[in-house]
Amino acid sequence: MPDPAPALVLRGAGRRYGERAALRDVTLELEAGRTLVVFGPNGAGKTTLLRMLATLLRPHAGEVRVLGRPLPGDGYAVRGRIGFLGHEALLYRELSGRENLRFHAKLHRVAAGRVDEVLDAVGMTARCGDPVAELSRGMVQRLAIARAVLHEPELLLLDEPLANLDPAAAAQVAPLIGVGGAGPSDRRTRVVTSHDPAGGLQGADVALGLKGGRVALLAAATDVEPAQIAELYR
Amino acid sequence: MMSAVAALLAKELTLELRTRESVPSMVLFSIATYVVFHFGLDRDRVTGDLASGVLWVTLLFSAILGVNRLFVAEYEQGGFDGFLLAPVDRTALLVAKALTLFAFLGIVELVAVPAFALLLLGPPLTQALPQLVLVLALANAGIAVIGTLVAGLAIQTRARDLIVPLIALPLLVPVLLAAARCATPLLSDGGAGALPGNWLAILAIYDLLFALIAYAVFDFLLED
Ligand SMILES: Nc1ncnc2c1ncn2[C@@H]1O[C@H](COP(=O)(O)OP(=O)(O)OP(=O)(O)O)[C@@H](O)[C@H]1O
Ligand SMILES: [Mg+2]
């Protein structure tokens, strides 16, 4: 049963870094099980939005509710239910892929067998014993995806998930994250950032365009033309 | 909580075994310092309060090296975020880091204290060893807790190498003072004297005080 309450509620949400406002007055709702795709030029605030939803950054203004809980107050209650894939892999470079995932499995109280399962799903079984420092960028990204989905989170926050992945790898991880190949394969809620208008809209339910930290576009994905998104980047 | 501490501690020790970033430099630093004292003081042997002072000042400075590096991997490799995303009590990180530092200090002293006895110390150490181990353990606990607190505080700042000694050393002066007073009779000529109980108690109370302070503020340090 999908949760009847919206998975995400933002009302006038804002976030600053020092004096600079990175997000201003963001208002949106996302139903559970839906996919939100976020577009916007470099520095538009996409990463800031995702990190705020992941409880890594506290909102400075407005109201933010994730999986029904208000942030930052109830951050502890939603942390284990979120899978976050950021610009950085969040892996220790001197540990192997498997060691890193085992470490996260313990923190998330996930059975060790699940580690091998996700390693296989991202096609990293063969190289999972190598230190992360010795892997290619795409391989590290695959491990980062494995880490993000390890604990089968209800909410996936994916910041440019296909960065550095070759087409075959993108297709391989698609069933895990529901992005980039076949459409969503499960009822997870997703927030995905993208710079690719056509690819990003595919499989998305709602499209959000950010510009200078403000909402410049918010509409059902089916109603959005790629040209409107290209407009954001002008 | 305990399983998270165990996982963090195992990760910490694996990383150190693989990179050898902290312990070897701490060991080398302390031995080099004893050699420098050997020539700087122009003596073959020191005893009593001088011996105790030399021992502790050296151990303290080598500890600062370890404190400086304590959170580097978390910061540079995104380990902090990885940990913050997990449904784990944040105190687990404090406990694991303090235990890591405690372990590092113990390993360093395993080499540094015999080196001190060999290079500088007049009276033989054998008799006083059990008491000295007790003093070392209590002082290490204090250094571990204060060091973790300061390292956590300094990691977000750019001038880490400056901030850590600047904040840690003043906070560690009472540890240094008490530990040195405790060790003085143990390192004196004419057989080991008795441990001064009052200084030992001060050391223990100071440890406890900072354990409570660290417990109270560590969560706040990790907040964005
Ligand atoms: N740690 C930080 N400290 C200070 N300012 C920051 C920090 N992170 C981001 N910013 C600023 O916040 C604004 C939004 O940045 P953000 O990283 O959210 O953009 P983005 O949309 O993810 O861009 P990109 O497409 O390049 O990933 C930018 O002006 C950026 O300079
Ligand atoms: Mg970004």
mmCIF file of C-alpha atoms in Angstrom, chain A residues 15 51 54-60 72 76 79-80 82 84 88-96 99 103-104 106-109 131 147 151, chain B residues 1-8 10-11 14-15 18-19 21 73-88 90 223-224:
data_model
loop_
_atom_site.group_PDB
_atom_site.id
_atom_site.type_symbol
_atom_site.label_atom_id
_atom_site.label_comp_id
_atom_site.label_asym_id
_atom_site.label_seq_id
_atom_site.Cartn_x
_atom_site.Cartn_y
_atom_site.Cartn_z
ATOM 1 C CA ARG A 15 18.651 27.585 2.547
ATOM 2 C CA ARG A 51 21.101 17.471 0.636
ATOM 3 C CA ALA A 54 18.587 13.980 2.968
ATOM 4 C CA THR A 55 18.842 15.722 6.391
ATOM 5 C CA LEU A 56 22.457 16.697 5.657
ATOM 6 C CA LEU A 57 21.627 20.411 5.482
ATOM 7 C CA ARG A 58 19.118 22.042 7.770
ATOM 8 C CA PRO A 59 16.518 24.278 6.145
ATOM 9 C CA HIS A 60 16.895 27.912 7.148
ATOM 10 C CA PRO A 72 15.319 19.178 10.911
ATOM 11 C CA TYR A 76 16.723 10.869 13.088
ATOM 12 C CA ARG A 79 17.549 8.890 7.982
ATOM 13 C CA GLY A 80 17.533 5.134 7.543
ATOM 14 C CA ILE A 82 16.452 7.589 2.632
ATOM 15 C CA PHE A 84 21.206 9.419 -1.003
ATOM 16 C CA GLU A 88 30.644 12.321 -3.937
ATOM 17 C CA ALA A 89 30.614 8.568 -3.554
ATOM 18 C CA LEU A 90 30.862 8.633 0.274
ATOM 19 C CA LEU A 91 33.253 5.704 0.149
ATOM 20 C CA TYR A 92 36.634 5.389 1.852
ATOM 21 C CA ARG A 93 39.279 5.347 -0.829
ATOM 22 C CA GLU A 94 41.617 2.943 0.913
ATOM 23 C CA LEU A 95 38.913 0.376 1.585
ATOM 24 C CA SER A 96 37.621 -1.968 -1.074
ATOM 25 C CA GLU A 99 34.540 -3.370 2.724
ATOM 26 C CA PHE A 103 30.580 -1.022 6.731
ATOM 27 C CA HIS A 104 27.410 0.695 5.567
ATOM 28 C CA LYS A 106 26.434 -2.677 9.570
ATOM 29 C CA LEU A 107 25.466 0.953 10.158
ATOM 30 C CA HIS A 108 22.103 0.315 8.491
ATOM 31 C CA ARG A 109 21.652 -3.110 10.124
ATOM 32 C CA PRO A 131 40.566 -0.316 -3.107
ATOM 33 C CA ARG A 147 25.614 2.043 -1.318
ATOM 34 C CA HIS A 151 19.169 -0.641 2.738
ATOM 35 C CA MET B 1 24.826 1.716 19.282
ATOM 36 C CA MET B 2 27.383 -0.937 20.257
ATOM 37 C CA SER B 3 27.303 -2.542 16.831
ATOM 38 C CA ALA B 4 27.765 0.846 15.197
ATOM 39 C CA VAL B 5 30.734 1.565 17.459
ATOM 40 C CA ALA B 6 32.195 -1.832 16.573
ATOM 41 C CA ALA B 7 31.726 -1.197 12.848
ATOM 42 C CA LEU B 8 33.283 2.257 13.075
ATOM 43 C CA ALA B 10 36.891 -1.863 12.774
ATOM 44 C CA LYS B 11 36.833 0.563 9.850
ATOM 45 C CA THR B 14 41.587 -1.252 8.968
ATOM 46 C CA LEU B 15 42.220 2.185 7.494
ATOM 47 C CA ARG B 18 46.381 0.099 5.352
ATOM 48 C CA THR B 19 47.491 3.730 5.192
ATOM 49 C CA GLU B 21 49.142 7.534 8.487
ATOM 50 C CA ALA B 73 39.395 10.615 6.108
ATOM 51 C CA GLU B 74 35.854 11.481 7.166
ATOM 52 C CA TYR B 75 36.179 14.973 5.851
ATOM 53 C CA GLU B 76 38.145 14.382 2.666
ATOM 54 C CA GLN B 77 36.406 11.201 1.599
ATOM 55 C CA GLY B 78 32.850 12.014 2.599
ATOM 56 C CA GLY B 79 32.764 9.577 5.485
ATOM 57 C CA PHE B 80 30.967 12.129 7.614
ATOM 58 C CA ASP B 81 28.005 12.275 5.259
ATOM 59 C CA GLY B 82 27.971 8.506 4.950
ATOM 60 C CA PHE B 83 27.768 8.244 8.717
ATOM 61 C CA LEU B 84 25.251 11.070 9.104
ATOM 62 C CA LEU B 85 22.929 9.338 6.636
ATOM 63 C CA ALA B 86 22.823 6.183 8.719
ATOM 64 C CA PRO B 87 20.160 5.648 11.381
ATOM 65 C CA VAL B 88 22.782 5.607 14.105
ATOM 66 C CA ARG B 90 25.828 10.163 16.652
ATOM 67 C CA GLU B 223 25.184 19.407 12.971
ATOM 68 C CA ASP B 224 25.457 21.442 9.819
#
